[in-house]
XYZ file of C-alpha atoms in Angstrom:
386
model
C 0.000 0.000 0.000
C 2.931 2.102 0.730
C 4.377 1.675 -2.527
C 0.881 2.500 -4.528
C 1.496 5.759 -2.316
C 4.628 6.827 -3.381
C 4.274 6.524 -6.510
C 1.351 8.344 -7.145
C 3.223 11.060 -4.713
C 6.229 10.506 -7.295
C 3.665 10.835 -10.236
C 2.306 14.033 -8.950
C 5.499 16.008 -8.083
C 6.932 14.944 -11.757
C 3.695 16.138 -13.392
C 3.910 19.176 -11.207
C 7.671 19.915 -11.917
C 6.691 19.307 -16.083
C 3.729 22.684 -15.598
C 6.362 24.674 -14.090
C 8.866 24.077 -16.725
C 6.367 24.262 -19.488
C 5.415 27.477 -17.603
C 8.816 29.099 -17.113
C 9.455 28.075 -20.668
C 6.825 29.742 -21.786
C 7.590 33.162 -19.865
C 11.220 33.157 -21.529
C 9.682 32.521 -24.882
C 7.296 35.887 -24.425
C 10.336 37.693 -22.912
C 12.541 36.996 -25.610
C 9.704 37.955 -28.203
C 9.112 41.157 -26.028
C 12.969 41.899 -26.398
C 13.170 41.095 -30.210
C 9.990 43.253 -30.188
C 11.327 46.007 -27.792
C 14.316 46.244 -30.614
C 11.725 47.079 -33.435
C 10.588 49.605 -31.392
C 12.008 53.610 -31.093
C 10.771 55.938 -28.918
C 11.036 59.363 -29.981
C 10.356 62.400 -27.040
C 9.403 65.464 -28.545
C 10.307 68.398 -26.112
C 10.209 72.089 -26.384
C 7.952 75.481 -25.040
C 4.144 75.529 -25.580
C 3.455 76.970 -29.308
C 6.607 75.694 -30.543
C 5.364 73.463 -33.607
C 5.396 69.954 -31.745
C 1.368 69.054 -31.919
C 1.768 70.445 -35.533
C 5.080 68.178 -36.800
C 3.007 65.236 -35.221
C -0.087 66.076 -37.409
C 2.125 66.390 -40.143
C 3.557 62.962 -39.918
C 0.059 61.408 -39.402
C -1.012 62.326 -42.668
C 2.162 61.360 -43.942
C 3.072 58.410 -42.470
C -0.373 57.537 -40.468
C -3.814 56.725 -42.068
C -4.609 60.990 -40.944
C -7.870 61.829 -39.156
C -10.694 60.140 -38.628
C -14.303 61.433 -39.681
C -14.871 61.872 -35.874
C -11.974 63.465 -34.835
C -12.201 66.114 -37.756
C -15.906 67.179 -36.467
C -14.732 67.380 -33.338
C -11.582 69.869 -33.969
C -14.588 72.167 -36.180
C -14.974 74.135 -32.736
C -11.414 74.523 -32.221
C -10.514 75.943 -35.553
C -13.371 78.549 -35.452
C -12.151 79.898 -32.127
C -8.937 80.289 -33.762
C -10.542 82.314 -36.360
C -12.594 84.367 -33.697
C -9.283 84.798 -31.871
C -7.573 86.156 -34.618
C -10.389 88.308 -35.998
C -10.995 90.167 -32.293
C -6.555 90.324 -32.068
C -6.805 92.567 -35.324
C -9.579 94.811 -34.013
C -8.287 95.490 -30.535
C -4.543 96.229 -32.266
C -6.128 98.219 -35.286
C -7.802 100.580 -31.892
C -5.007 100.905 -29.742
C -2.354 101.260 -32.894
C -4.732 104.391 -34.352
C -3.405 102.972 -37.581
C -6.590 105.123 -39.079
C -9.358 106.630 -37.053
C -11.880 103.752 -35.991
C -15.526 104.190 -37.112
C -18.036 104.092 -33.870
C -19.808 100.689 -35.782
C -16.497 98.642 -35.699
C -15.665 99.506 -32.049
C -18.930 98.508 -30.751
C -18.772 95.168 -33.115
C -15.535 94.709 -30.960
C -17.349 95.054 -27.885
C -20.040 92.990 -28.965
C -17.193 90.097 -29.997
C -16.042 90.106 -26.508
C -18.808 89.194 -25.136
C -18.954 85.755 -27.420
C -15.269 85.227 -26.281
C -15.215 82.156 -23.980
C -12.348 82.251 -20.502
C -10.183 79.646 -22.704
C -10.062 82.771 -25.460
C -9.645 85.352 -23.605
C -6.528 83.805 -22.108
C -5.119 82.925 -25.761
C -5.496 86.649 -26.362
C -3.664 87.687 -23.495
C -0.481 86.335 -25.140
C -0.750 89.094 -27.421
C -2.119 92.041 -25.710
C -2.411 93.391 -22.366
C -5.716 95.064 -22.511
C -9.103 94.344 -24.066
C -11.867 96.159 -25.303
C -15.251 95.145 -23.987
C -18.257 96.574 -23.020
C -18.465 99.790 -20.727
C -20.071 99.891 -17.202
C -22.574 102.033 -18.467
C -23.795 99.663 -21.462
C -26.773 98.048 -20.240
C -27.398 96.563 -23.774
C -26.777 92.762 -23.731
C -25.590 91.002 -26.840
C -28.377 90.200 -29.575
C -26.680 89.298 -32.439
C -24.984 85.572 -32.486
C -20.823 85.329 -32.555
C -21.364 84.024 -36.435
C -23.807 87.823 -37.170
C -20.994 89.423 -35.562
C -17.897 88.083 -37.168
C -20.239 88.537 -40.617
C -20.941 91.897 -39.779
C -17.193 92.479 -39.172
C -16.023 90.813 -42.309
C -17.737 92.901 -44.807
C -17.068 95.852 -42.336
C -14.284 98.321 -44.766
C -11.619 99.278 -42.648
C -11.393 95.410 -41.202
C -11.232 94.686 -45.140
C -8.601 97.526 -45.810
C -6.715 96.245 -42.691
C -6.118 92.871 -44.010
C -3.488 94.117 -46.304
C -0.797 95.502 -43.071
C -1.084 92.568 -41.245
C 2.755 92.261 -40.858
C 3.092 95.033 -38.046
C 0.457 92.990 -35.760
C 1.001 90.396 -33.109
C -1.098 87.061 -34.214
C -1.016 83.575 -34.136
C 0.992 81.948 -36.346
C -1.884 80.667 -38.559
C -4.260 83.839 -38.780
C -3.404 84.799 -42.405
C -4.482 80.842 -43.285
C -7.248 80.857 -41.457
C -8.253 84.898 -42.384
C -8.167 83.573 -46.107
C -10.679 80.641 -45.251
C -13.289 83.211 -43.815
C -16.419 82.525 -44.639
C -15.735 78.510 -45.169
C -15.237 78.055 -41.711
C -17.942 80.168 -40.464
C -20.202 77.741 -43.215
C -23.101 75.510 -42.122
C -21.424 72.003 -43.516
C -17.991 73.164 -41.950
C -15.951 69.951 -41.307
C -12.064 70.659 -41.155
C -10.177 68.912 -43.916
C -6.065 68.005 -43.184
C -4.755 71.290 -43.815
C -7.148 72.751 -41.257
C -6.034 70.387 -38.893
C -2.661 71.101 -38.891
C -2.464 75.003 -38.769
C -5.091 74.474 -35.353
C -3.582 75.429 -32.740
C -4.763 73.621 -29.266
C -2.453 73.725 -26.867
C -1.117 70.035 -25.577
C -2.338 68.563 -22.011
C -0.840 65.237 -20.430
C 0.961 63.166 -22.548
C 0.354 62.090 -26.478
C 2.009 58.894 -27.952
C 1.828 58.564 -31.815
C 2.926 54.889 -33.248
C 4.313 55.203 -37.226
C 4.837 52.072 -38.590
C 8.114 51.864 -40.790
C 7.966 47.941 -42.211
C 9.724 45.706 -39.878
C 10.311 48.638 -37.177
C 8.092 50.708 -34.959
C 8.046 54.817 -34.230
C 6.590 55.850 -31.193
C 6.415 59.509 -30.657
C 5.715 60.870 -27.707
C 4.577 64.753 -27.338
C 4.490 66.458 -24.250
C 3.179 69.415 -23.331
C 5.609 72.409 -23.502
C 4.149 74.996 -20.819
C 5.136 75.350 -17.976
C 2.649 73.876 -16.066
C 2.934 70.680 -18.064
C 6.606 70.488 -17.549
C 6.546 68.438 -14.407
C 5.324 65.505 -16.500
C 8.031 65.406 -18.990
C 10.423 63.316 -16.294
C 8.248 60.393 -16.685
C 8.960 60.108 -20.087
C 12.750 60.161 -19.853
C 13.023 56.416 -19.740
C 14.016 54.217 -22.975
C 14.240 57.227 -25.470
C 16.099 56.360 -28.409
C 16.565 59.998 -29.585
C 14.915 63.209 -28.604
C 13.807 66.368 -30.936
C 14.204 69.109 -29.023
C 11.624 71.821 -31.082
C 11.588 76.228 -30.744
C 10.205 78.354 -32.385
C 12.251 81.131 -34.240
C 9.281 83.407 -34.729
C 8.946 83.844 -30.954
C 12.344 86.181 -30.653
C 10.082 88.882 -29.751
C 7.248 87.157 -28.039
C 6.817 86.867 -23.786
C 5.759 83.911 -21.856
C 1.736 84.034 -20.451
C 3.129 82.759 -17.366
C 5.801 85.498 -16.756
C 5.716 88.749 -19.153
C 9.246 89.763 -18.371
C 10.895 86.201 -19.613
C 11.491 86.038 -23.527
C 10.248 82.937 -24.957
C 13.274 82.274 -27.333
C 15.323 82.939 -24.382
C 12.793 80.416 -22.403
C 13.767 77.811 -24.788
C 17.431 78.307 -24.956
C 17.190 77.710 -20.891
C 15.148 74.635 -21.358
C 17.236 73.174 -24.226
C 20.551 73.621 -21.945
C 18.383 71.644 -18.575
C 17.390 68.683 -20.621
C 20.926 68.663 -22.124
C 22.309 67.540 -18.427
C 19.517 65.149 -18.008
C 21.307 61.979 -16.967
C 18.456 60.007 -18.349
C 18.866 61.123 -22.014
C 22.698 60.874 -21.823
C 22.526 57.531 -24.626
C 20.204 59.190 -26.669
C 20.876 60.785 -29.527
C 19.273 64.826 -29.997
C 17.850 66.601 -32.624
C 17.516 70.497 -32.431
C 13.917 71.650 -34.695
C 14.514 75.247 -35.495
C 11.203 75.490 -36.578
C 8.557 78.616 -38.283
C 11.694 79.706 -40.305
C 8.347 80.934 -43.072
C 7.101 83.135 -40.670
C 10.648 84.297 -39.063
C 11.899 85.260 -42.600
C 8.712 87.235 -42.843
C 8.802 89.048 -39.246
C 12.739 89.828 -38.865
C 11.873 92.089 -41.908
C 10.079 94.373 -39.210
C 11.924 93.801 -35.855
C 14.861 93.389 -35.688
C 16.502 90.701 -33.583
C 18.689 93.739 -31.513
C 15.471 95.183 -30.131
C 15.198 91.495 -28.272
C 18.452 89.977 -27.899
C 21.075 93.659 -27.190
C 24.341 90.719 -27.482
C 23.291 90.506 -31.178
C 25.525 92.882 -33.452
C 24.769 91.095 -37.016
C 23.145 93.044 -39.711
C 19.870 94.782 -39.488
C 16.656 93.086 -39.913
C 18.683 90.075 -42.012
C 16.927 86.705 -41.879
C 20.104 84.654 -42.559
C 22.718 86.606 -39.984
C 19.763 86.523 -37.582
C 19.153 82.216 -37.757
C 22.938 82.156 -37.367
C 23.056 83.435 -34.016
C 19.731 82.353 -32.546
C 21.655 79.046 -33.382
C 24.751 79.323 -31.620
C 23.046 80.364 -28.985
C 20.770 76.790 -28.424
C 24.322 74.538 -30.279
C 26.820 76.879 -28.617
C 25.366 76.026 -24.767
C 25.124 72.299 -25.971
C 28.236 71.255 -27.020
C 29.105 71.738 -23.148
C 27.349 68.629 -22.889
C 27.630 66.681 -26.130
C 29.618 66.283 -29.025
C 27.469 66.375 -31.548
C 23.803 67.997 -31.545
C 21.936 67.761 -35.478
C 20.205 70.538 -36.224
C 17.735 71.845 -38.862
C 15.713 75.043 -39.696
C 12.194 73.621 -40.325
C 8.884 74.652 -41.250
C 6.585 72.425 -39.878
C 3.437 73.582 -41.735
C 5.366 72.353 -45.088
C 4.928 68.781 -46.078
C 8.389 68.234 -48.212
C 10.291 69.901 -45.437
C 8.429 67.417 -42.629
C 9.006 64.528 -45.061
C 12.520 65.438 -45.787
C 13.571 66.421 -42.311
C 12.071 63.121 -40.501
C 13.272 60.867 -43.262
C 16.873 62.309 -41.880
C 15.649 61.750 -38.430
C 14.534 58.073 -39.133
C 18.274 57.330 -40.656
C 20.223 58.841 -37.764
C 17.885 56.570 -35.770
C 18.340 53.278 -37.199
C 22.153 53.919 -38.386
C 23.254 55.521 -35.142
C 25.348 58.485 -34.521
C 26.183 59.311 -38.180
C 29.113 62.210 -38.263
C 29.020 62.696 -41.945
C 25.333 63.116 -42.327
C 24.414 65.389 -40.164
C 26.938 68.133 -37.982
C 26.097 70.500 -35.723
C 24.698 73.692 -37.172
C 24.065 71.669 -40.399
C 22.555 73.467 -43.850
C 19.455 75.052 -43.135
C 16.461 72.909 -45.016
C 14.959 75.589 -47.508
């Protein structure tokens, strides 16, 4: 009896040691597929200030790369790129008032009144970036607002000096989209408005948490991850630091004359410089490799025409109001602090509104990736990409 027993206690622990080695052996197959997977797989951290291009470059390759938008997520950005249009619209009227550019009829400063009431708190704030004071409704006014935002912005549209203003746009303080989004008027403001591609990438919403975009590239994954650049979001970039294989580090040229929301007396190019030089000593991104995005070089070229880099930056002693002199130095200034820290930086002037110059610029990226450091490619303050 003994013996029957033992060997069914012999027969059980056998039977039990088989499960846990067909167990274990199936935990190192799935980690060795995870690893072999893990290797097709490159995680890309896109860093930089609020407003410098990063939502928009993602777009960009979505269309590109991705399968785009869906039907859904088009109808839902509709509200977003009409308040960018509203924005814009009321930015020209308060700056056409309080530059006296030409005497303001009575009917176009109460329209602007009227406008501000439509304006919602997440508007007004985008406005603030760009002026200090608004023009709203007196104390006295008693008169609520009849007329709907869309009978306004009409009303204002076919108004003549609005019209006339259009033309000296250059001199104003706007968002970097508001001539695109000026020229598609009356299409937005339209009944069937859905937003096609182009719409959705000149939007401008400003980035909350984090957003992970996966571009498949044959046998290999790219997962980009965007974070968002104000300062409030900033504290949730650290969690993101882990397994990058190469960071693009993005700032905005245009903003050389801009100020933060959060601080009027800090210079946003200045902001970024600052930034660029902290993640630089990040011990976490010390194997990766980094990309410098010089990016809105369109709408740079256009400005520096008008103010001149001096006015912002008093250590710069180049030639006045010239686009090329100006890119130099705004570049030495985020390569020059970073070779403290690394050997080699690659960096680009970009455009990330153009679709060659995102193609070209990420098919560059994509090489450096999968063919490591590459010297002769790429060097630091490399040809600017026209």
């Amino acid at each position: 009896m003994l013996d029957v027993f033992l060997d069914v206690d012999i027969c059980w622990r056998d039977q039990k040691e088989r499960e846990i080695r067909r167990i274990n052996s199936e935990i190192e197959r799935q980690i060795k597929k995870d690893k072999r997977e893990a290797k097709k797989q490159y995680k890309i951290l896109l860093l930089g200030a609020g407003e410098s291009g990063k939502s928009t470059f993602i777009r960009h390759m979505r269309i590109i790369h991705g399968e785009g938008f869906a039907q859904k997520e088009r109808e839902e950005a509709r509200e977003i790129v009409t308040s960018n249009l509203v924005i814009c619209v009321y930015l020209i009227l308060v700056q056409m008032e309080h530059n006296k550019m030409e005497e303001s009829s009575q009917a176009l400063l109460e329209l602007t009144r009227t406008l501000f009431t439509h304006l919602t708190p997440k508007e007004e704030k985008e406005i603030s970036q760009y002026v200090y004071e608004f023009i709203q409704p007196e104390q006295s006014d008693v008169e609520v607002a009849i007329s709907s935002k869309k009978e306004v912005l009409d009303d204002i549209w076919h108004h003549h000096q609005f019209r006339e203003t259009l033309g000296s746009l250059t001199v104003f303080k706007l968002p970097d989209s508001a001539l695109y989004f000026l020229d598609h008027f009356q299409r937005i403001l339209g009944e069937e408005f859905v937003p096609n591609s182009e719409d959705m990438i000149r939007m401008r919403q400003a980035t909350t948490g984090v957003q992970e975009t996966c571009l498949p590239f044959g046998d290999v994954n790219f997962r980009l991850v965007d974070v968002g650049g104000q300062r409030s979001e900033r504290r949730k970039w650290i969690h993101c630091f882990e397994d990058v294989s190469s960071l693009i580090f993005i700032a905005s040229l245009a903003e050389y004359n801009l100020h933060l929301v959060e601080d009027s007396s800090v210079n946003r190019l200045e902001e970024s410089i600052a930034l660029f030089r902290t993640i630089l000593k990040n011990p976490w991104l010390q194997q990766s490799s980094v990309i410098l995005f010089l990016n809105k070089k369109d709408i740079f070229d256009e400005k520096i025409q008008y103010f001149d880099l001096a006015d912002s930056f008093s250590d710069y002693h180049g030639k006045y109001c010239d686009s090329i002199e100006a890119k130099d130095f705004i570049l030495d200034k985020f390569v020059g602090t970073g070779k403290r820290h690394r050997t080699t930086i690659y960096s680009h002037i970009t455009i990330a509104t153009d679709p060659d110059n995102v193609r070209f610029v990420f098919a560059a990226v994509k090489h450096t990736i999968l063919s490591g450091i590459v010297d002769d490619i790429f060097s630091s303050g490399s040809d600017y990409l026209q």
